[in-house]
GROMACS .gro file of C-alpha atoms in nm:
model
  417
    1MET     CA    1  -2.478   0.567   1.515
    2ARG     CA    2  -2.121   0.599   1.642
    3ARG     CA    3  -1.971   0.404   1.355
    4ARG     CA    4  -2.120   0.648   1.106
    5GLN     CA    5  -1.940   0.927   1.289
    6PHE     CA    6  -1.624   0.719   1.277
    7LEU     CA    7  -1.631   0.678   0.901
    8LEU     CA    8  -1.570   0.940   0.632
    9HIS     CA    9  -1.677   1.159   0.338
   10THR     CA   10  -1.927   1.358   0.114
   11ALA     CA   11  -2.090   1.685   0.198
   12GLY     CA   12  -2.268   1.950  -0.005
   13LEU     CA   13  -2.279   2.325   0.014
   14THR     CA   14  -2.532   2.567  -0.122
   15GLY     CA   15  -2.340   2.684  -0.421
   16ALA     CA   16  -2.626   2.912  -0.511
   17THR     CA   17  -2.373   3.190  -0.521
   18ALA     CA   18  -2.011   3.174  -0.623
   19LEU     CA   19  -1.941   3.490  -0.432
   20GLY     CA   20  -1.910   3.325  -0.094
   21THR     CA   21  -2.105   3.326   0.225
   22ALA     CA   22  -2.359   3.585   0.315
   23GLY     CA   23  -2.269   3.820   0.591
   24LEU     CA   24  -1.896   3.744   0.578
   25SER     CA   25  -1.684   4.016   0.427
   26ALA     CA   26  -1.313   4.072   0.408
   27CYS     CA   27  -1.286   4.314   0.696
   28SER     CA   28  -1.007   4.152   0.893
   29ALA     CA   29  -0.802   4.399   1.092
   30ASP     CA   30  -0.494   4.273   0.907
   31THR     CA   31  -0.610   4.326   0.552
   32ASN     CA   32  -0.259   4.383   0.417
   33THR     CA   33  -0.141   4.033   0.507
   34PRO     CA   34  -0.214   3.768   0.241
   35LEU     CA   35  -0.435   3.476   0.336
   36LYS     CA   36  -0.196   3.182   0.371
   37LEU     CA   37  -0.315   2.865   0.200
   38LEU     CA   38  -0.119   2.538   0.233
   39VAL     CA   39  -0.222   2.262  -0.010
   40ALA     CA   40  -0.092   1.942  -0.163
   41SER     CA   41   0.080   1.907  -0.496
   42TYR     CA   42   0.035   1.579  -0.685
   43ASP     CA   43   0.234   1.386  -0.936
   44LYS     CA   44   0.063   1.280  -1.256
   45SER     CA   45  -0.015   0.932  -1.126
   46VAL     CA   46  -0.262   1.073  -0.875
   47GLY     CA   47  -0.440   1.291  -1.125
   48SER     CA   48  -0.622   1.522  -0.884
   49SER     CA   49  -0.732   1.800  -1.114
   50ILE     CA   50  -0.754   2.056  -0.835
   51GLY     CA   51  -0.375   2.058  -0.833
   52ASP     CA   52  -0.394   2.232  -1.169
   53GLN     CA   53  -0.694   2.449  -1.078
   54TRP     CA   54  -0.576   2.638  -0.772
   55GLY     CA   55  -0.420   2.909  -0.985
   56SER     CA   56  -0.732   2.977  -1.191
   57LEU     CA   57  -0.959   2.948  -0.888
   58ILE     CA   58  -0.753   3.197  -0.687
   59GLY     CA   59  -0.740   3.428  -0.987
   60ALA     CA   60  -1.119   3.424  -1.016
   61PHE     CA   61  -1.151   3.479  -0.642
   62ARG     CA   62  -0.922   3.782  -0.658
   63LYS     CA   63  -1.141   3.939  -0.925
   64ALA     CA   64  -1.444   3.896  -0.702
   65HIS     CA   65  -1.256   4.001  -0.386
   66PRO     CA   66  -0.967   4.230  -0.485
   67ASP     CA   67  -0.910   4.328  -0.122
   68ILE     CA   68  -0.801   3.975  -0.021
   69GLU     CA   69  -0.460   3.853  -0.131
   70VAL     CA   70  -0.404   3.475  -0.127
   71ASP     CA   71  -0.058   3.330  -0.072
   72LEU     CA   72  -0.066   2.972  -0.210
   73GLU     CA   73   0.199   2.723  -0.101
   74ARG     CA   74   0.212   2.374  -0.250
   75VAL     CA   75   0.376   2.084  -0.067
   76PRO     CA   76   0.420   1.732  -0.213
   77PHE     CA   77   0.128   1.523  -0.093
   78ALA     CA   78   0.353   1.272   0.086
   79GLN     CA   79   0.502   1.554   0.295
   80LEU     CA   80   0.185   1.755   0.356
   81ASP     CA   81   0.080   1.620   0.697
   82ARG     CA   82   0.433   1.639   0.842
   83THR     CA   83   0.482   1.991   0.710
   84LEU     CA   84   0.152   2.114   0.853
   85ALA     CA   85   0.216   1.951   1.192
   86ARG     CA   86   0.558   2.116   1.213
   87ARG     CA   87   0.421   2.459   1.118
   88VAL     CA   88   0.147   2.437   1.379
   89ARG     CA   89   0.388   2.313   1.645
   90ASP     CA   90   0.626   2.602   1.571
   91GLY     CA   91   0.348   2.860   1.594
   92HIS     CA   92   0.332   2.928   1.219
   93ALA     CA   93  -0.004   2.776   1.126
   94PRO     CA   94  -0.142   2.874   0.784
   95ASP     CA   95  -0.485   3.032   0.768
   96ILE     CA   96  -0.628   2.745   0.563
   97ALA     CA   97  -0.469   2.405   0.511
   98GLN     CA   98  -0.535   2.075   0.339
   99SER     CA   99  -0.460   1.753   0.530
  100ASN     CA  100  -0.555   1.391   0.581
  101PHE     CA  101  -0.643   1.473   0.943
  102PHE     CA  102  -0.837   1.742   1.126
  103ALA     CA  103  -0.923   1.593   1.466
  104PRO     CA  104  -0.589   1.650   1.645
  105TYR     CA  105  -0.603   2.022   1.562
  106ALA     CA  106  -0.971   2.053   1.651
  107GLN     CA  107  -0.920   1.881   1.986
  108ASP     CA  108  -0.640   2.127   2.065
  109GLY     CA  109  -0.875   2.421   1.998
  110LYS     CA  110  -0.679   2.541   1.694
  111LEU     CA  111  -0.958   2.535   1.433
  112TYR     CA  112  -1.259   2.745   1.352
  113LYS     CA  113  -1.590   2.560   1.353
  114ALA     CA  114  -1.777   2.544   1.024
  115SER     CA  115  -2.045   2.759   1.185
  116ASP     CA  116  -1.780   3.025   1.254
  117ILE     CA  117  -1.700   3.071   0.886
  118PHE     CA  118  -2.016   2.977   0.691
  119ASP     CA  119  -2.372   3.098   0.701
  120ILE     CA  120  -2.637   2.839   0.785
  121ARG     CA  121  -2.737   2.783   0.425
  122THR     CA  122  -2.384   2.716   0.309
  123GLU     CA  123  -2.294   2.498   0.607
  124GLY     CA  124  -2.607   2.290   0.551
  125ASP     CA  125  -2.526   2.222   0.187
  126PHE     CA  126  -2.250   1.973   0.261
  127ILE     CA  127  -2.354   1.615   0.182
  128ARG     CA  128  -2.458   1.494   0.523
  129SER     CA  129  -2.245   1.181   0.547
  130TYR     CA  130  -1.933   1.381   0.466
  131ALA     CA  131  -2.024   1.662   0.702
  132GLU     CA  132  -2.075   1.415   0.987
  133ALA     CA  133  -1.736   1.263   0.917
  134GLY     CA  134  -1.585   1.606   0.981
  135MET     CA  135  -1.753   1.643   1.319
  136ILE     CA  136  -1.637   1.602   1.678
  137ASP     CA  137  -1.918   1.595   1.935
  138ARG     CA  138  -2.161   1.699   1.659
  139VAL     CA  139  -1.960   2.011   1.573
  140GLN     CA  140  -1.805   2.028   1.226
  141TYR     CA  141  -1.441   2.131   1.199
  142GLY     CA  142  -1.320   1.932   0.897
  143LEU     CA  143  -1.436   2.053   0.555
  144PRO     CA  144  -1.445   1.762   0.307
  145PHE     CA  145  -1.245   1.812  -0.009
  146LEU     CA  146  -1.151   1.594  -0.309
  147ALA     CA  147  -1.413   1.332  -0.232
  148SER     CA  148  -1.445   0.982  -0.370
  149THR     CA  149  -1.631   0.656  -0.325
  150PRO     CA  150  -1.467   0.348  -0.482
  151ARG     CA  151  -1.635   0.074  -0.683
  152LEU     CA  152  -1.530  -0.267  -0.817
  153PHE     CA  153  -1.357  -0.215  -1.153
  154TYR     CA  154  -1.310  -0.512  -1.385
  155ASN     CA  155  -1.150  -0.583  -1.722
  156THR     CA  156  -1.444  -0.661  -1.950
  157ALA     CA  157  -1.227  -0.829  -2.214
  158LEU     CA  158  -1.079  -1.069  -1.960
  159PHE     CA  159  -1.416  -1.133  -1.800
  160LYS     CA  160  -1.565  -1.218  -2.139
  161LYS     CA  161  -1.276  -1.451  -2.218
  162ALA     CA  162  -1.313  -1.622  -1.880
  163GLY     CA  163  -1.691  -1.649  -1.921
  164VAL     CA  164  -1.779  -1.460  -1.603
  165ARG     CA  165  -1.971  -1.147  -1.513
  166ALA     CA  166  -1.946  -0.881  -1.245
  167PRO     CA  167  -1.967  -1.060  -0.908
  168GLY     CA  168  -2.265  -0.997  -0.682
  169SER     CA  169  -2.131  -1.182  -0.376
  170TRP     CA  170  -1.799  -1.298  -0.237
  171ALA     CA  171  -1.857  -1.649  -0.365
  172GLU     CA  172  -1.910  -1.512  -0.714
  173LEU     CA  173  -1.600  -1.293  -0.677
  174ARG     CA  174  -1.394  -1.598  -0.578
  175ASP     CA  175  -1.534  -1.801  -0.869
  176ALA     CA  176  -1.460  -1.519  -1.112
  177ALA     CA  177  -1.106  -1.497  -0.975
  178LYS     CA  178  -1.061  -1.871  -1.029
  179ALA     CA  179  -1.181  -1.839  -1.387
  180LEU     CA  180  -0.944  -1.547  -1.449
  181LYS     CA  181  -0.655  -1.746  -1.308
  182GLY     CA  182  -0.754  -2.027  -1.542
  183ILE     CA  183  -0.693  -1.806  -1.846
  184GLY     CA  184  -0.357  -1.690  -1.715
  185VAL     CA  185  -0.432  -1.360  -1.541
  186PRO     CA  186  -0.141  -1.308  -1.294
  187THR     CA  187  -0.352  -1.129  -1.031
  188PRO     CA  188  -0.722  -1.212  -1.065
  189TYR     CA  189  -0.816  -0.981  -0.777
  190GLY     CA  190  -0.591  -0.688  -0.684
  191LEU     CA  191  -0.595  -0.690  -0.302
  192GLN     CA  192  -0.433  -0.354  -0.220
  193LEU     CA  193  -0.299  -0.402   0.133
  194GLY     CA  194   0.030  -0.225   0.073
  195PRO     CA  195   0.141   0.081   0.271
  196GLU     CA  196  -0.014   0.340   0.041
  197ALA     CA  197  -0.382   0.283   0.122
  198ALA     CA  198  -0.429  -0.050   0.300
  199GLU     CA  199  -0.678   0.107   0.539
  200ASP     CA  200  -0.916   0.183   0.249
  201GLU     CA  201  -0.908  -0.165   0.094
  202ALA     CA  202  -0.941  -0.337   0.431
  203LEU     CA  203  -1.235  -0.120   0.537
  204ALA     CA  204  -1.422  -0.196   0.214
  205TRP     CA  205  -1.405  -0.569   0.292
  206LEU     CA  206  -1.492  -0.526   0.660
  207LEU     CA  207  -1.798  -0.312   0.584
  208ALA     CA  208  -1.915  -0.570   0.331
  209ASP     CA  209  -1.975  -0.822   0.609
  210GLY     CA  210  -2.103  -0.592   0.881
  211GLY     CA  211  -1.768  -0.505   1.039
  212GLY     CA  212  -1.550  -0.198   1.056
  213TYR     CA  213  -1.281  -0.028   1.258
  214ALA     CA  214  -1.508   0.102   1.533
  215GLY     CA  215  -1.812   0.005   1.736
  216LEU     CA  216  -2.047   0.204   1.954
  217THR     CA  217  -1.786   0.281   2.217
  218GLY     CA  218  -1.462   0.314   2.022
  219TYR     CA  219  -1.215   0.109   1.822
  220ALA     CA  220  -1.313  -0.255   1.780
  221PHE     CA  221  -1.071  -0.427   1.544
  222ALA     CA  222  -1.088  -0.782   1.681
  223ASN     CA  223  -1.465  -0.821   1.661
  224PRO     CA  224  -1.590  -1.157   1.525
  225SER     CA  225  -1.706  -1.013   1.193
  226ASN     CA  226  -1.364  -0.864   1.119
  227VAL     CA  227  -1.191  -1.190   1.212
  228ASP     CA  228  -1.424  -1.382   0.979
  229THR     CA  229  -1.363  -1.139   0.692
  230LEU     CA  230  -0.986  -1.155   0.708
  231THR     CA  231  -0.998  -1.532   0.752
  232TRP     CA  232  -1.210  -1.556   0.436
  233LEU     CA  233  -0.959  -1.344   0.245
  234ARG     CA  234  -0.672  -1.560   0.370
  235ASP     CA  235  -0.840  -1.890   0.283
  236HIS     CA  236  -1.032  -1.803  -0.036
  237LEU     CA  237  -0.823  -1.542  -0.216
  238VAL     CA  238  -0.466  -1.520  -0.087
  239THR     CA  239  -0.377  -1.884  -0.013
  240PRO     CA  240  -0.516  -2.013  -0.348
  241GLY     CA  241  -0.311  -1.753  -0.531
  242LEU     CA  242  -0.607  -1.545  -0.651
  243ALA     CA  243  -0.481  -1.212  -0.509
  244GLY     CA  244  -0.131  -1.195  -0.652
  245ARG     CA  245   0.202  -1.283  -0.500
  246ASP     CA  246   0.211  -1.042  -0.207
  247PRO     CA  247  -0.102  -0.835  -0.129
  248LYS     CA  248   0.064  -0.667   0.169
  249SER     CA  249   0.306  -0.492  -0.066
  250LEU     CA  250   0.057  -0.402  -0.344
  251THR     CA  251   0.003  -0.026  -0.343
  252ARG     CA  252  -0.287   0.154  -0.505
  253THR     CA  253  -0.058   0.319  -0.759
  254ASP     CA  254   0.095  -0.013  -0.865
  255ALA     CA  255  -0.247  -0.180  -0.876
  256TYR     CA  256  -0.384   0.085  -1.113
  257ALA     CA  257  -0.083   0.044  -1.342
  258GLN     CA  258  -0.114  -0.335  -1.344
  259PHE     CA  259  -0.487  -0.316  -1.413
  260LEU     CA  260  -0.425  -0.097  -1.718
  261ARG     CA  261  -0.168  -0.351  -1.843
  262GLY     CA  262  -0.416  -0.636  -1.812
  263LYS     CA  263  -0.225  -0.795  -1.523
  264ILE     CA  264  -0.508  -0.749  -1.270
  265GLY     CA  265  -0.856  -0.870  -1.357
  266MET     CA  266  -1.060  -0.676  -1.100
  267MET     CA  267  -1.006  -0.450  -0.802
  268ILE     CA  268  -1.150  -0.170  -0.594
  269ALA     CA  269  -1.073   0.167  -0.755
  270HIS     CA  270  -1.175   0.531  -0.764
  271PRO     CA  271  -1.320   0.735  -1.052
  272VAL     CA  272  -0.974   0.873  -1.130
  273LEU     CA  273  -0.899   0.535  -1.292
  274MET     CA  274  -1.167   0.600  -1.553
  275GLY     CA  275  -0.975   0.890  -1.705
  276ALA     CA  276  -0.661   0.684  -1.758
  277ALA     CA  277  -0.861   0.387  -1.890
  278ASP     CA  278  -1.060   0.601  -2.132
  279GLN     CA  279  -0.744   0.767  -2.258
  280ALA     CA  280  -0.592   0.426  -2.328
  281ASP     CA  281  -0.917   0.296  -2.481
  282PHE     CA  282  -0.904   0.022  -2.219
  283PRO     CA  283  -1.197  -0.222  -2.182
  284TYR     CA  284  -1.346  -0.184  -1.836
  285ALA     CA  285  -1.666  -0.152  -1.638
  286HIS     CA  286  -1.744  -0.108  -1.270
  287ALA     CA  287  -2.003  -0.234  -1.024
  288PRO     CA  288  -2.083  -0.192  -0.655
  289PHE     CA  289  -1.850  -0.382  -0.426
  290PRO     CA  290  -2.056  -0.683  -0.311
  291LYS     CA  291  -2.162  -0.786   0.035
  292LYS     CA  292  -2.048  -1.132   0.140
  293LEU     CA  293  -2.386  -1.294   0.077
  294GLY     CA  294  -2.498  -1.063  -0.203
  295GLY     CA  295  -2.611  -0.710  -0.267
  296ALA     CA  296  -2.424  -0.381  -0.266
  297ALA     CA  297  -2.195  -0.321   0.031
  298PRO     CA  298  -2.181   0.016   0.210
  299PRO     CA  299  -1.929   0.222   0.013
  300VAL     CA  300  -1.618   0.362   0.175
  301GLY     CA  301  -1.614   0.741   0.179
  302LEU     CA  302  -1.281   0.909   0.119
  303ASN     CA  303  -1.161   1.268   0.107
  304ASP     CA  304  -0.898   1.511   0.219
  305TRP     CA  305  -0.985   1.785   0.465
  306LEU     CA  306  -0.960   2.161   0.457
  307MET     CA  307  -0.929   2.342   0.790
  308ALA     CA  308  -0.935   2.707   0.893
  309PHE     CA  309  -0.687   2.785   1.172
  310ARG     CA  310  -0.763   3.035   1.445
  311GLN     CA  311  -0.405   3.144   1.517
  312ASN     CA  312  -0.393   3.448   1.289
  313GLY     CA  313  -0.748   3.569   1.360
  314ARG     CA  314  -0.851   3.567   0.991
  315ARG     CA  315  -1.199   3.424   1.042
  316GLU     CA  316  -1.380   3.657   0.805
  317GLN     CA  317  -1.127   3.625   0.526
  318CYS     CA  318  -1.121   3.246   0.567
  319GLY     CA  319  -1.500   3.245   0.547
  320THR     CA  320  -1.503   3.458   0.233
  321PHE     CA  321  -1.247   3.241   0.055
  322LEU     CA  322  -1.397   2.908   0.162
  323GLY     CA  323  -1.747   3.028   0.078
  324TYR     CA  324  -1.622   3.103  -0.271
  325LEU     CA  325  -1.444   2.767  -0.296
  326TYR     CA  326  -1.756   2.575  -0.197
  327GLY     CA  327  -1.989   2.781  -0.413
  328ARG     CA  328  -2.155   2.585  -0.691
  329LYS     CA  329  -1.935   2.708  -0.976
  330SER     CA  330  -1.610   2.637  -0.794
  331ALA     CA  331  -1.734   2.312  -0.639
  332LEU     CA  332  -1.824   2.181  -0.983
  333ALA     CA  333  -1.482   2.281  -1.115
  334TYR     CA  334  -1.286   2.076  -0.863
  335GLY     CA  335  -1.553   1.808  -0.819
  336GLY     CA  336  -1.670   1.760  -1.174
  337GLY     CA  337  -1.369   1.579  -1.312
  338GLN     CA  338  -1.294   1.211  -1.288
  339SER     CA  339  -1.037   1.263  -1.015
  340ALA     CA  340  -1.279   1.389  -0.748
  341LEU     CA  341  -1.647   1.425  -0.666
  342PRO     CA  342  -1.824   1.739  -0.542
  343VAL     CA  343  -1.885   1.749  -0.168
  344THR     CA  344  -2.182   1.983  -0.173
  345SER     CA  345  -2.537   1.873  -0.236
  346SER     CA  346  -2.602   2.153  -0.483
  347ALA     CA  347  -2.293   2.077  -0.691
  348ALA     CA  348  -2.359   1.702  -0.675
  349LYS     CA  349  -2.717   1.759  -0.793
  350ALA     CA  350  -2.598   1.970  -1.086
  351LEU     CA  351  -2.343   1.706  -1.181
  352ARG     CA  352  -2.601   1.430  -1.147
  353GLU     CA  353  -2.832   1.612  -1.388
  354SER     CA  354  -2.564   1.664  -1.654
  355PRO     CA  355  -2.557   1.399  -1.931
  356ARG     CA  356  -2.189   1.488  -1.986
  357GLN     CA  357  -2.114   1.363  -1.636
  358ARG     CA  358  -2.294   1.031  -1.672
  359PRO     CA  359  -1.975   0.828  -1.597
  360LEU     CA  360  -1.973   0.975  -1.246
  361TRP     CA  361  -2.339   0.918  -1.163
  362ASP     CA  362  -2.290   0.580  -0.996
  363PHE     CA  363  -2.017   0.725  -0.774
  364ILE     CA  364  -2.227   1.031  -0.687
  365ASP     CA  365  -2.520   0.806  -0.592
  366GLN     CA  366  -2.303   0.625  -0.335
  367MET     CA  367  -2.197   0.938  -0.148
  368PRO     CA  368  -2.496   0.987   0.086
  369VAL     CA  369  -2.456   0.635   0.228
  370ALA     CA  370  -2.076   0.635   0.245
  371GLN     CA  371  -1.909   0.521   0.566
  372PHE     CA  372  -1.575   0.645   0.688
  373GLN     CA  373  -1.257   0.573   0.876
  374PRO     CA  374  -1.250   0.718   1.231
  375THR     CA  375  -1.103   1.049   1.121
  376ASN     CA  376  -1.291   1.231   1.398
  377LEU     CA  377  -1.057   1.074   1.656
  378GLY     CA  378  -0.734   1.250   1.742
  379SER     CA  379  -0.568   0.909   1.778
  380TRP     CA  380  -0.652   0.800   1.422
  381PRO     CA  381  -0.322   0.917   1.263
  382LYS     CA  382  -0.123   0.680   1.485
  383VAL     CA  383  -0.375   0.398   1.451
  384ARG     CA  384  -0.390   0.439   1.074
  385SER     CA  385  -0.013   0.400   1.053
  386ALA     CA  386  -0.041   0.068   1.237
  387VAL     CA  387  -0.323  -0.048   1.009
  388ARG     CA  388  -0.116   0.033   0.702
  389ALA     CA  389   0.186  -0.149   0.840
  390HIS     CA  390   0.017  -0.464   0.966
  391ILE     CA  391  -0.331  -0.533   0.825
  392GLY     CA  392  -0.180  -0.713   0.525
  393GLU     CA  393  -0.010  -0.959   0.759
  394ALA     CA  394  -0.352  -1.084   0.869
  395VAL     CA  395  -0.436  -1.242   0.533
  396ALA     CA  396  -0.102  -1.407   0.450
  397GLU     CA  397  -0.101  -1.783   0.414
  398GLY     CA  398  -0.080  -1.936   0.762
  399ALA     CA  399  -0.151  -1.601   0.934
  400ARG     CA  400  -0.363  -1.557   1.247
  401PRO     CA  401  -0.609  -1.276   1.166
  402LYS     CA  402  -0.741  -1.250   1.521
  403ALA     CA  403  -0.393  -1.198   1.663
  404VAL     CA  404  -0.320  -0.918   1.415
  405LEU     CA  405  -0.650  -0.747   1.492
  406GLU     CA  406  -0.590  -0.777   1.866
  407SER     CA  407  -0.252  -0.610   1.819
  408LEU     CA  408  -0.427  -0.321   1.641
  409ASP     CA  409  -0.669  -0.288   1.932
  410ALA     CA  410  -0.370  -0.263   2.163
  411VAL     CA  411  -0.219   0.011   1.947
  412ALA     CA  412  -0.552   0.194   1.957
  413VAL     CA  413  -0.570   0.177   2.336
  414ARG     CA  414  -0.221   0.326   2.366
  415ALA     CA  415  -0.298   0.595   2.110
  416GLU     CA  416  -0.621   0.692   2.286
  417ARG     CA  417  -0.431   0.739   2.613
   0.00000   0.00000   0.00000
């Protein structure tokens, strides 16, 4: 289904060996030049543990492959995409890079295919939904990394005081929000439509009533289901004051902080929130985000991407390093903490079988059915910027959701051209 291609996240690799892919050895003609790796650095509020693990992972890789030097460069996450685009444009592409986007580079013929750098067994170990999200015309270029699937977090102490339980439908969510407002909670539901990650929050709601950003033939923002969803949010959460003062300015970072201060009663969040809540001994639980009429909605799949660039001709060295990274031991290291989930089936299975990782089981179980943003379209970076800037306007009191969605369709048409 086209929409499944359009959405995003979780893949699994055969981490049966931590020594990398079979048949790929470090025999590049330019063995004296370090493998250039460009990745994101995070501040403490993001909590992505891989930011602290690159050093140890590269050190372990060097012991296994002493003939391959790795030159690691960290760039602040907010600057990563711009930095990478400039390097590629100037003819200085790294060998391997992390980014929010892969499609523009793949469409320009700048990336190795997954089949160029992995053996069949390793390539096939990615969790299928995440692998498909990294494909263009059924060929995988984007390698999922730092995966997540959000769930509905709620403050159990406030819910008990308000006499409500985890909502199983939108009507129950609205009623719970009313009860929370009745006991003085400033923001009963944290609707995160600010510029940091509005596209994630909006997609979760759209999927929960059969909508999404794309249809069978391309972008389809102003479809009737999407209009109905945003109209419901406007009339049942925002206008009655159940979603805070200004959802279009509420960022994910601010929402997490407010939740941990007891100012938000419930919201969509990622497993990284569990670590902060556990550290603070904060009373919380989580549940699947509900469909409009009841039941669990399709989860949103999220991840960053790793890409191997063709410019420097380092295919074999890229394959050796990435094979090591996605081997079971390494995949568990960066995907076994509460800030990210493993993207390989083998690592996910090992995590799912570990009693120590029980808090992540519900998130792991969502990954195979995750749906994604249209990251396989080269136009998505421009369209995503428009979604972030304007989707929150659609739910403001007195807003016209259909008009906002039609404007996003117009942006998409221009971007596709």
